[in-house]
CSV table of C-alpha atoms in Angstrom, one decimal:
chain,number,residue,atom,x,y,z
A,30,MET,CA,28.8,20.7,3.6
A,31,GLU,CA,29.0,17.7,1.3
A,32,LYS,CA,25.3,18.2,0.3
A,33,LEU,CA,26.4,21.6,-1.0
A,34,LEU,CA,29.0,19.9,-3.2
A,35,HIS,CA,26.1,17.6,-4.4
A,36,TYR,CA,24.1,20.7,-5.1
A,37,CYS,CA,26.9,22.3,-7.3
A,38,TRP,CA,27.3,19.1,-9.3
A,39,LYS,CA,23.5,18.6,-9.7
A,40,HIS,CA,23.1,22.1,-11.0
A,41,LYS,CA,26.4,22.1,-13.0
A,42,ILE,CA,27.6,25.1,-10.9
A,43,PHE,CA,31.2,24.8,-12.2
A,44,PRO,CA,34.3,27.2,-12.3
A,45,LEU,CA,34.5,29.2,-15.5
A,46,GLU,CA,37.7,27.6,-16.6
A,47,SER,CA,37.7,24.1,-18.3
A,48,LEU,CA,37.3,21.1,-16.0
A,49,MET,CA,40.2,18.7,-15.9
A,50,THR,CA,40.8,15.4,-14.1
A,51,THR,CA,43.7,15.1,-11.8
A,52,ASP,CA,45.8,13.5,-14.4
A,53,GLY,CA,45.1,16.2,-16.9
A,54,ARG,CA,42.2,14.9,-19.2
A,55,SER,CA,39.4,17.3,-20.1
A,56,VAL,CA,36.1,16.8,-18.6
A,57,GLU,CA,32.7,17.8,-20.1
A,58,VAL,CA,29.6,17.1,-18.0
A,59,LEU,CA,26.8,16.4,-20.5
A,60,ASN,CA,24.4,15.2,-17.9
A,61,PRO,CA,25.3,15.1,-14.1
A,62,GLY,CA,23.1,12.1,-13.6
A,63,LEU,CA,20.0,11.3,-11.3
A,64,HIS,CA,20.6,12.1,-7.7
A,65,ASN,CA,20.4,8.9,-5.8
A,66,THR,CA,18.7,9.1,-2.4
A,67,ASP,CA,19.2,5.4,-1.7
A,68,ALA,CA,22.2,3.3,-0.9
A,69,GLY,CA,24.9,3.4,-3.5
A,70,PRO,CA,26.8,6.0,-5.7
A,71,ASP,CA,25.5,9.6,-5.4
A,72,PHE,CA,24.6,10.2,-9.0
A,73,LEU,CA,23.3,7.4,-11.4
A,74,ASP,CA,23.4,7.3,-15.2
A,75,ALA,CA,25.6,10.3,-15.8
A,76,LYS,CA,27.0,11.3,-19.2
A,77,ILE,CA,30.6,12.6,-19.1
A,78,ASN,CA,33.0,13.3,-21.8
A,79,ILE,CA,36.5,12.4,-20.3
A,80,GLY,CA,39.5,13.0,-22.5
A,81,GLY,CA,37.4,12.8,-25.7
A,82,THR,CA,35.6,9.6,-24.7
A,83,LEU,CA,31.9,9.5,-23.7
A,84,TRP,CA,31.3,7.6,-20.5
A,85,VAL,CA,27.7,6.7,-19.1
A,86,GLY,CA,27.6,5.6,-15.6
A,87,ASN,CA,27.6,6.5,-11.9
A,88,VAL,CA,29.4,9.4,-10.0
A,89,GLU,CA,30.5,9.5,-6.4
A,90,LEU,CA,31.2,12.7,-4.6
A,91,HIS,CA,33.1,13.4,-1.3
A,92,LEU,CA,34.5,16.5,0.5
A,93,ARG,CA,37.9,14.7,0.5
A,94,THR,CA,39.0,11.7,-1.7
A,95,SER,CA,40.1,10.0,1.5
A,96,ASP,CA,36.4,9.8,2.7
A,97,TRP,CA,36.1,7.0,0.1
A,98,TYR,CA,38.1,4.7,2.4
A,99,ARG,CA,36.5,6.2,5.6
A,100,HIS,CA,33.2,5.2,4.2
A,101,HIS,CA,34.5,1.7,3.1
A,102,HIS,CA,33.5,2.2,-0.6
A,103,ASP,CA,36.7,0.4,-1.7
A,104,GLY,CA,35.3,-2.9,-0.5
A,105,ASN,CA,31.7,-2.4,-1.8
A,106,PRO,CA,30.8,-3.8,-5.1
A,107,ALA,CA,28.3,-1.0,-5.8
A,108,TYR,CA,31.2,1.5,-6.2
A,109,GLN,CA,33.5,-0.6,-8.3
A,110,ASN,CA,32.2,0.8,-11.6
A,111,ILE,CA,31.9,4.5,-11.1
A,112,ILE,CA,33.0,6.5,-14.1
A,113,LEU,CA,34.2,9.6,-12.0
A,114,HIS,CA,35.0,10.5,-8.5
A,115,VAL,CA,34.5,14.3,-7.6
A,116,ALA,CA,35.9,15.9,-4.5
A,117,CYS,CA,36.7,19.3,-3.1
A,118,ASP,CA,40.2,18.0,-2.0
A,119,THR,CA,41.7,15.2,-4.0
A,120,ASP,CA,44.1,14.1,-1.3
A,121,VAL,CA,44.7,10.5,-2.4
A,122,GLN,CA,44.5,8.5,-5.6
A,123,LEU,CA,41.7,5.9,-6.1
A,124,THR,CA,42.0,2.7,-8.0
A,125,TYR,CA,39.4,0.0,-9.3
A,126,PRO,CA,40.0,-3.6,-8.0
A,127,ASN,CA,42.1,-4.3,-11.0
A,128,GLY,CA,44.5,-1.5,-10.1
A,129,THR,CA,43.4,1.0,-12.8
A,130,VAL,CA,43.2,4.6,-11.6
A,131,ILE,CA,39.7,6.0,-11.1
A,132,PRO,CA,39.3,9.3,-12.9
A,133,GLN,CA,39.0,12.2,-10.4
A,134,LEU,CA,37.8,15.7,-10.7
A,135,GLN,CA,38.7,18.3,-8.1
A,136,LEU,CA,35.6,20.6,-7.7
A,137,PRO,CA,35.7,23.4,-5.2
A,138,ILE,CA,32.5,24.9,-3.9
A,139,PRO,CA,32.5,28.5,-5.1
A,140,ASN,CA,32.8,31.0,-2.3
A,141,HIS,CA,29.6,32.9,-3.1
A,142,ILE,CA,27.7,29.6,-2.9
A,143,ARG,CA,29.2,28.8,0.5
A,144,ARG,CA,28.5,32.3,1.8
A,145,ASN,CA,24.9,32.5,0.5
A,146,TYR,CA,24.1,29.0,1.8
A,147,HIS,CA,25.5,30.1,5.2
A,148,ILE,CA,23.2,33.2,5.2
A,149,LEU,CA,20.2,31.1,4.4
A,150,GLN,CA,21.0,28.6,7.1
A,151,GLN,CA,21.7,31.2,9.7
A,152,THR,CA,19.3,34.0,9.3
A,153,ASP,CA,16.1,34.4,11.1
A,154,ALA,CA,14.4,36.5,8.5
A,155,VAL,CA,11.1,35.2,7.2
A,156,PRO,CA,11.2,34.2,4.4
A,157,ARG,CA,15.0,33.9,4.3
A,158,CYS,CA,15.3,34.5,0.6
A,159,LYS,CA,12.9,37.5,0.6
A,160,GLN,CA,15.6,39.8,-1.0
A,161,ILE,CA,15.4,38.1,-4.3
A,162,ILE,CA,11.7,37.3,-4.5
A,163,GLY,CA,10.6,40.6,-6.1
A,164,GLY,CA,13.2,40.2,-8.9
A,165,LEU,CA,12.2,36.7,-10.0
A,166,LYS,CA,10.7,36.3,-13.4
A,167,PRO,CA,7.0,35.4,-13.4
A,168,LEU,CA,7.7,32.1,-15.3
A,169,GLN,CA,10.1,31.1,-12.4
A,170,VAL,CA,7.6,31.8,-9.8
A,171,HIS,CA,4.6,30.1,-11.4
A,172,GLY,CA,6.6,27.0,-12.2
A,173,TRP,CA,7.7,26.5,-8.6
A,174,MET,CA,4.3,27.3,-7.3
A,175,ASN,CA,2.7,24.9,-9.6
A,176,ALA,CA,5.1,22.2,-8.5
A,177,LEU,CA,4.4,23.0,-4.8
A,178,GLN,CA,0.6,22.8,-5.4
A,179,ALA,CA,1.1,19.3,-6.9
A,180,GLU,CA,3.3,18.3,-4.0
A,181,ARG,CA,0.8,19.5,-1.5
A,182,LEU,CA,-2.0,17.5,-3.1
A,183,GLU,CA,0.1,14.4,-3.5
A,184,MET,CA,1.0,14.7,0.2
A,185,ARG,CA,-2.7,15.1,1.1
A,186,MET,CA,-3.6,12.2,-1.1
A,187,GLN,CA,-1.2,10.0,0.7
A,188,GLN,CA,-2.7,10.9,4.1
A,189,ILE,CA,-6.1,10.2,2.7
A,190,MET,CA,-5.2,6.9,1.3
A,191,GLN,CA,-3.6,5.9,4.6
A,192,ARG,CA,-6.9,6.8,6.4
A,193,ARG,CA,-8.7,4.6,3.9
A,194,GLU,CA,-6.6,1.7,4.7
A,195,GLN,CA,-7.2,2.3,8.4
A,196,LEU,CA,-10.9,2.4,7.8
A,197,GLU,CA,-11.2,-0.9,5.8
A,198,LYS,CA,-11.1,0.9,2.5
A,199,ASN,CA,-14.4,2.8,3.2
A,200,TRP,CA,-14.5,6.0,1.3
A,201,GLU,CA,-17.5,7.4,3.2
A,202,ASP,CA,-15.7,7.0,6.6
A,203,THR,CA,-12.6,8.4,5.1
A,204,LEU,CA,-14.5,11.5,4.1
A,205,PHE,CA,-15.9,11.8,7.6
A,206,VAL,CA,-12.4,11.6,9.2
A,207,THR,CA,-11.0,14.1,6.7
A,208,VAL,CA,-13.7,16.6,7.2
A,209,ALA,CA,-13.6,16.2,11.0
A,210,ARG,CA,-9.9,16.9,10.9
A,211,SER,CA,-10.6,20.2,9.0
A,212,PHE,CA,-13.0,21.2,11.8
A,213,GLY,CA,-10.0,21.4,14.1
A,214,PHE,CA,-9.0,24.5,12.0
A,215,GLY,CA,-5.3,23.8,12.6
A,216,LYS,CA,-5.1,23.9,16.4
A,217,ASN,CA,-7.3,20.9,17.1
A,218,GLY,CA,-6.8,19.1,13.8
A,219,ASP,CA,-5.0,16.0,15.3
A,220,ALA,CA,-7.5,15.8,18.2
A,221,PHE,CA,-10.4,15.8,15.8
A,222,GLU,CA,-8.9,13.2,13.6
A,223,HIS,CA,-8.2,10.9,16.6
A,224,TRP,CA,-11.7,11.5,17.8
A,225,ALA,CA,-13.3,10.7,14.4
A,226,TYR,CA,-11.2,7.4,14.2
A,227,SER,CA,-12.7,6.4,17.5
A,228,ILE,CA,-16.3,6.5,16.2
A,229,PRO,CA,-17.5,3.2,14.7
A,230,MET,CA,-19.6,4.8,11.9
A,231,ALA,CA,-21.4,1.6,10.9
A,232,ALA,CA,-22.7,1.2,14.3
A,233,ILE,CA,-23.6,4.8,14.8
A,234,ALA,CA,-25.6,4.8,11.4
A,235,LYS,CA,-28.2,2.7,13.2
A,236,HIS,CA,-29.1,5.7,15.4
A,237,ARG,CA,-28.8,8.3,12.7
A,238,ASP,CA,-32.4,9.3,13.0
A,239,SER,CA,-31.8,10.7,16.5
A,240,LEU,CA,-29.7,13.8,16.8
A,241,MET,CA,-29.6,13.3,20.7
A,242,GLN,CA,-28.0,9.9,20.3
A,243,ILE,CA,-25.5,11.1,17.7
A,244,GLU,CA,-24.6,13.9,20.0
A,245,ALA,CA,-24.2,11.5,22.9
A,246,VAL,CA,-21.8,9.3,21.0
A,247,PHE,CA,-19.9,12.3,19.5
A,248,PHE,CA,-19.5,14.1,22.8
A,249,GLY,CA,-18.8,10.9,24.7
A,250,GLN,CA,-16.2,9.8,22.3
A,251,ALA,CA,-14.6,13.1,22.7
A,252,GLY,CA,-14.2,12.6,26.5
A,253,LEU,CA,-16.4,15.6,27.1
A,254,LEU,CA,-19.0,13.7,29.1
A,255,ASP,CA,-16.6,12.5,31.8
A,256,GLU,CA,-17.4,15.2,34.4
A,257,ASP,CA,-19.3,14.0,37.5
A,258,ASP,CA,-20.2,17.3,39.0
A,259,CYS,CA,-22.1,18.8,36.0
A,260,GLU,CA,-25.8,19.0,36.8
A,261,ASP,CA,-26.8,20.5,33.5
A,262,PRO,CA,-30.0,18.4,32.5
A,263,TYR,CA,-28.9,18.0,28.8
A,264,PHE,CA,-25.5,16.9,29.9
A,265,ARG,CA,-26.9,14.4,32.3
A,266,GLN,CA,-29.2,13.1,29.4
A,267,LEU,CA,-26.4,12.7,27.0
A,268,LYS,CA,-24.2,11.1,29.6
A,269,ASN,CA,-26.8,8.5,30.4
A,270,GLU,CA,-27.4,7.8,26.8
A,271,TYR,CA,-23.6,7.5,26.1
A,272,GLN,CA,-23.3,5.0,28.9
A,273,TYR,CA,-25.8,2.8,27.2
A,274,LEU,CA,-24.4,3.2,23.8
A,275,ARG,CA,-20.8,2.8,24.9
A,276,GLN,CA,-21.6,-0.6,26.5
A,277,LYS,CA,-23.7,-1.6,23.4
A,278,PHE,CA,-20.8,-0.8,20.9
A,279,SER,CA,-17.7,-1.3,23.2
A,280,LEU,CA,-16.7,2.3,22.8
A,281,THR,CA,-13.5,3.8,24.1
A,282,PRO,CA,-13.3,7.7,24.3
A,283,ILE,CA,-10.3,9.7,23.6
A,284,ASP,CA,-8.4,11.5,26.3
A,285,VAL,CA,-10.2,14.8,27.0
A,286,HIS,CA,-6.8,16.5,27.5
A,287,GLU,CA,-6.1,16.2,23.8
A,288,TRP,CA,-8.5,19.1,23.1
A,289,LYS,CA,-6.8,22.6,23.2
A,290,PHE,CA,-8.8,25.6,24.3
A,291,LEU,CA,-6.1,28.2,24.9
A,292,ARG,CA,-6.5,31.4,22.8
A,293,LEU,CA,-9.6,29.8,21.0
A,294,ARG,CA,-12.6,32.0,20.3
A,295,PRO,CA,-15.7,30.4,21.8
A,296,GLN,CA,-17.0,29.8,18.2
A,297,ASN,CA,-14.0,27.5,17.7
A,298,PHE,CA,-14.5,25.5,20.9
A,299,PRO,CA,-14.5,21.8,20.4
A,300,HIS,CA,-18.0,21.6,21.8
A,301,VAL,CA,-19.4,23.9,19.1
A,302,ARG,CA,-17.5,22.2,16.3
A,303,ILE,CA,-18.6,18.7,17.5
A,304,ALA,CA,-22.2,19.9,17.6
A,305,GLN,CA,-22.0,21.2,14.0
A,306,LEU,CA,-20.5,17.8,12.8
A,307,ALA,CA,-23.3,16.1,14.6
A,308,MET,CA,-25.9,18.2,12.8
A,309,MET,CA,-24.1,17.7,9.5
A,310,TYR,CA,-24.0,13.9,10.1
A,311,TYR,CA,-27.8,13.8,11.2
A,312,GLU,CA,-28.9,15.9,8.1
A,313,GLN,CA,-26.8,13.6,5.8
A,314,LYS,CA,-25.8,16.6,3.6
A,315,LEU,CA,-22.2,15.7,3.1
A,316,SER,CA,-21.4,12.4,1.2
A,317,LEU,CA,-19.0,11.3,-1.3
A,318,SER,CA,-21.6,11.0,-4.0
A,319,ARG,CA,-22.8,14.6,-3.3
A,320,ILE,CA,-19.4,16.2,-3.6
A,321,LEU,CA,-18.7,14.2,-6.7
A,322,ASN,CA,-22.0,15.4,-8.4
A,323,ALA,CA,-21.2,19.1,-7.3
A,324,GLN,CA,-20.3,21.0,-10.4
A,325,GLY,CA,-18.4,23.8,-8.6
A,326,ILE,CA,-18.0,25.8,-5.3
A,327,ASP,CA,-21.6,27.1,-5.6
A,328,ASP,CA,-22.9,23.6,-5.5
A,329,LEU,CA,-20.4,22.5,-2.7
A,330,LEU,CA,-20.9,25.3,-0.1
A,331,PRO,CA,-24.7,24.4,0.5
A,332,LEU,CA,-23.5,20.9,1.6
A,333,LEU,CA,-21.5,22.5,4.3
A,334,ASP,CA,-24.4,24.6,5.5
A,335,THR,CA,-24.8,23.4,9.2
A,336,SER,CA,-25.9,24.8,12.4
A,337,VAL,CA,-26.4,23.2,15.8
A,338,SER,CA,-29.2,21.7,18.0
A,339,SER,CA,-31.3,24.1,20.2
A,340,TYR,CA,-29.2,23.4,23.2
A,341,TRP,CA,-25.9,24.5,21.5
A,342,GLN,CA,-27.6,27.7,20.2
A,343,LYS,CA,-27.5,28.9,23.9
A,344,HIS,CA,-24.2,27.2,24.9
A,345,TYR,CA,-20.5,27.1,24.1
A,346,THR,CA,-19.7,24.4,26.7
A,347,PHE,CA,-21.9,22.3,29.0
A,348,GLY,CA,-23.6,24.0,31.9
A,349,LYS,CA,-23.0,27.7,31.1
A,350,GLU,CA,-25.7,29.4,29.0
A,351,SER,CA,-24.8,32.2,26.6
A,352,PRO,CA,-26.3,35.6,27.0
A,353,LYS,CA,-27.5,35.4,23.5
A,354,ALA,CA,-28.6,32.6,21.3
A,355,SER,CA,-27.2,31.9,18.1
A,356,GLU,CA,-27.3,29.3,15.3
A,357,LYS,CA,-23.6,29.0,15.3
A,358,SER,CA,-23.4,28.1,11.6
A,359,LEU,CA,-20.2,27.8,9.7
A,360,SER,CA,-19.1,31.1,8.2
A,361,ARG,CA,-18.2,31.4,4.5
A,362,ALA,CA,-14.5,31.7,5.5
A,363,SER,CA,-14.7,28.5,7.6
A,364,LYS,CA,-16.6,26.6,4.7
A,365,ASN,CA,-13.8,27.7,2.3
A,366,LEU,CA,-11.3,26.2,4.6
A,367,VAL,CA,-13.1,22.9,4.8
A,368,VAL,CA,-13.2,22.9,1.0
A,369,ILE,CA,-9.5,23.6,0.9
A,370,ASN,CA,-8.4,21.1,3.5
A,371,ALA,CA,-10.9,18.3,3.1
A,372,VAL,CA,-13.2,18.4,-0.1
A,373,SER,CA,-10.6,19.3,-2.6
A,374,PRO,CA,-7.9,16.7,-1.4
A,375,MET,CA,-10.7,14.1,-1.3
A,376,LEU,CA,-11.8,14.8,-4.8
A,377,PHE,CA,-8.2,14.8,-6.0
A,378,SER,CA,-7.5,11.5,-4.1
A,379,TYR,CA,-10.7,9.7,-5.4
A,380,GLY,CA,-10.0,10.9,-9.0
A,381,LYS,CA,-6.4,9.5,-8.8
A,382,TYR,CA,-7.6,6.2,-7.2
A,383,LYS,CA,-10.2,5.8,-10.0
A,384,ASP,CA,-7.8,6.9,-12.8
A,385,ASP,CA,-10.4,9.7,-13.3
A,386,ALA,CA,-8.5,12.8,-14.5
A,387,GLU,CA,-11.5,15.0,-14.6
A,388,THR,CA,-12.5,14.4,-10.9
A,389,ALA,CA,-8.8,14.9,-9.9
A,390,ASP,CA,-8.6,18.1,-11.9
A,391,HIS,CA,-11.9,19.2,-10.3
A,392,GLY,CA,-10.2,19.0,-6.9
A,393,LEU,CA,-7.5,21.4,-8.1
A,394,ARG,CA,-9.8,23.8,-9.9
A,395,LEU,CA,-11.7,24.2,-6.6
A,396,LEU,CA,-8.6,25.7,-5.1
A,397,GLU,CA,-8.1,28.0,-8.0
A,398,GLY,CA,-11.6,29.3,-7.6
A,399,LEU,CA,-11.3,30.1,-4.0
A,400,LYS,CA,-9.7,33.3,-2.4
A,401,SER,CA,-6.2,33.0,-1.0
A,402,GLU,CA,-6.1,32.0,2.7
A,403,ASP,CA,-5.1,35.0,5.0
A,404,ASN,CA,-2.6,34.1,7.8
A,405,VAL,CA,0.8,35.2,9.1
A,406,ILE,CA,2.6,33.0,6.7
A,407,ILE,CA,0.9,34.1,3.6
A,408,ARG,CA,1.2,37.7,4.7
A,409,GLN,CA,5.0,37.3,5.2
A,410,TRP,CA,5.3,35.9,1.6
A,411,LYS,CA,3.2,38.8,0.2
A,412,ALA,CA,5.3,41.4,2.1
A,413,ALA,CA,8.4,39.8,0.2
A,414,GLY,CA,6.7,40.6,-3.1
A,415,LEU,CA,5.0,37.3,-4.0
A,416,GLN,CA,1.6,37.4,-5.5
A,417,CYS,CA,-0.9,35.1,-4.0
A,418,GLU,CA,-4.0,35.1,-6.2
A,419,ASN,CA,-6.1,32.0,-5.0
A,420,ALA,CA,-6.2,29.2,-2.5
A,421,ALA,CA,-4.1,27.0,-4.7
A,422,ASP,CA,-1.3,29.7,-4.4
A,423,SER,CA,-1.7,29.9,-0.7
A,424,GLN,CA,-1.6,26.2,-0.3
A,425,ALA,CA,1.6,26.0,-2.3
A,426,LEU,CA,3.1,28.8,0.0
A,427,LEU,CA,2.0,26.8,3.2
A,428,HIS,CA,3.6,23.6,1.8
A,429,LEU,CA,6.8,25.7,0.9
A,430,HIS,CA,6.9,27.1,4.5
A,431,ASN,CA,6.2,23.8,6.2
A,432,CYS,CA,8.3,21.3,4.1
A,433,TYR,CA,11.1,23.5,2.9
A,434,CYS,CA,11.5,26.8,5.1
A,435,LEU,CA,11.0,25.2,8.6
A,436,LYS,CA,13.4,22.4,7.6
A,437,ARG,CA,16.0,24.9,6.2
A,438,ASP,CA,15.9,22.8,3.1
A,439,CYS,CA,16.9,25.5,0.8
A,440,LEU,CA,18.9,23.3,-1.4
A,441,ARG,CA,15.7,21.7,-2.8
A,442,CYS,CA,13.9,25.0,-3.1
A,443,ARG,CA,13.9,26.8,-6.5
A,444,PHE,CA,13.8,30.2,-4.8
A,445,GLY,CA,16.7,29.0,-2.6
A,446,TYR,CA,18.5,28.1,-5.9
A,447,GLU,CA,18.0,31.5,-7.2
A,448,TYR,CA,19.3,33.0,-4.1
A,449,LEU,CA,22.4,30.9,-3.9
A,450,ARG,CA,23.3,31.7,-7.5
A,451,HIS,CA,22.3,35.3,-8.0
A,452,THR,CA,22.4,37.1,-4.7
A,453,PRO,CA,24.6,40.2,-5.2
A,454,ASP,CA,27.2,41.5,-2.7
A,455,PHE,CA,25.1,44.2,-1.3
A,456,LEU,CA,22.6,41.7,-0.1
A,457,TRP,CA,25.2,40.1,1.9
A,458,GLU,CA,26.0,43.3,3.4
A,459,ASP,CA,22.4,43.9,4.4
A,460,GLU,CA,22.2,40.5,6.1
A,461,GLU,CA,25.2,41.2,8.3
A,462,GLU,CA,24.0,44.6,9.5
């Protein structure tokens, strides 16, 4: 519950009556300070008027003043210059090392804040704060959505830069791994990323003029050529070629059990997606220079036009021919998702790395020009009354769901903030029914 006290202090949710120290001096909080997430006092560089004197410094908060001693702050030099101690229960007096009394403020957590927070933490409703969504001002919603969009792209950029470090700072290889992950379309994303890392692109580039050899390496590294009892002629050809290339380049395949097939439509089978990536690599359509030169979504989507080799037009897995042949090209919806999850973050990351604001902004504009994603999470927010106009909005809501809602981190969420402060009594009653 101490983090709820931190929340009240940070947002200046104070009782209506004047604030007073325990020794009777008036307290006016001009600036609660910067919330410190590292070691040391809870809030740094606060500005507080105590008894008519302006103090600038650090503030420490506890549920009970005696926690000061339980946490051994009395012997820690980092706490010997705080300007105010705040507690729900000021059960003891505190002093500086020279014996001077440390100013204390008794600050109870308001009952409605406690109750609303309890509801947010306990309810299984999705989203938990849905009662207040429809009543929020557009400016409040847009401000938080924009912040979430930025957080999402920054998080994606960190992931991309980590990949680049693993790949010896090679941007083209980073693009391949990032696009490959997006071909997992959620369920197989981790497996595709692991698979892509296992392929030495510099070595495979020597065989880029042979689609069969590319498929041999791609399927072999996926562990999908490990079967011994498959008599399919193309399977045997790929396996024999892979054994030669595996020895030549000292390749180690990933564990075939990383791939998930349960409740996947055949179009999303790893075999099909790997065949599409093999064709894309063979045709050399997708490269960093090409996506940088693309002016907009109409220039980018053709770079993602890919089909499969003749064998895969008649198969979804090895050894079992399909009743009807198909090119198995990427649908427009699938290409949009690749742009959302790979191309846009790559442009944003590369632009930030190069200090090129235009390229970074282009990554964001791509999201703003695509339709909103359609999945159960987005539909739940829409049902709560939140408008989702484009892919930038849907990415913001997915980030909100994954990084705030699932973690029940309502105290850092601006929607949670509005719920805590403004939820009326009748909403409490609705929650309890």
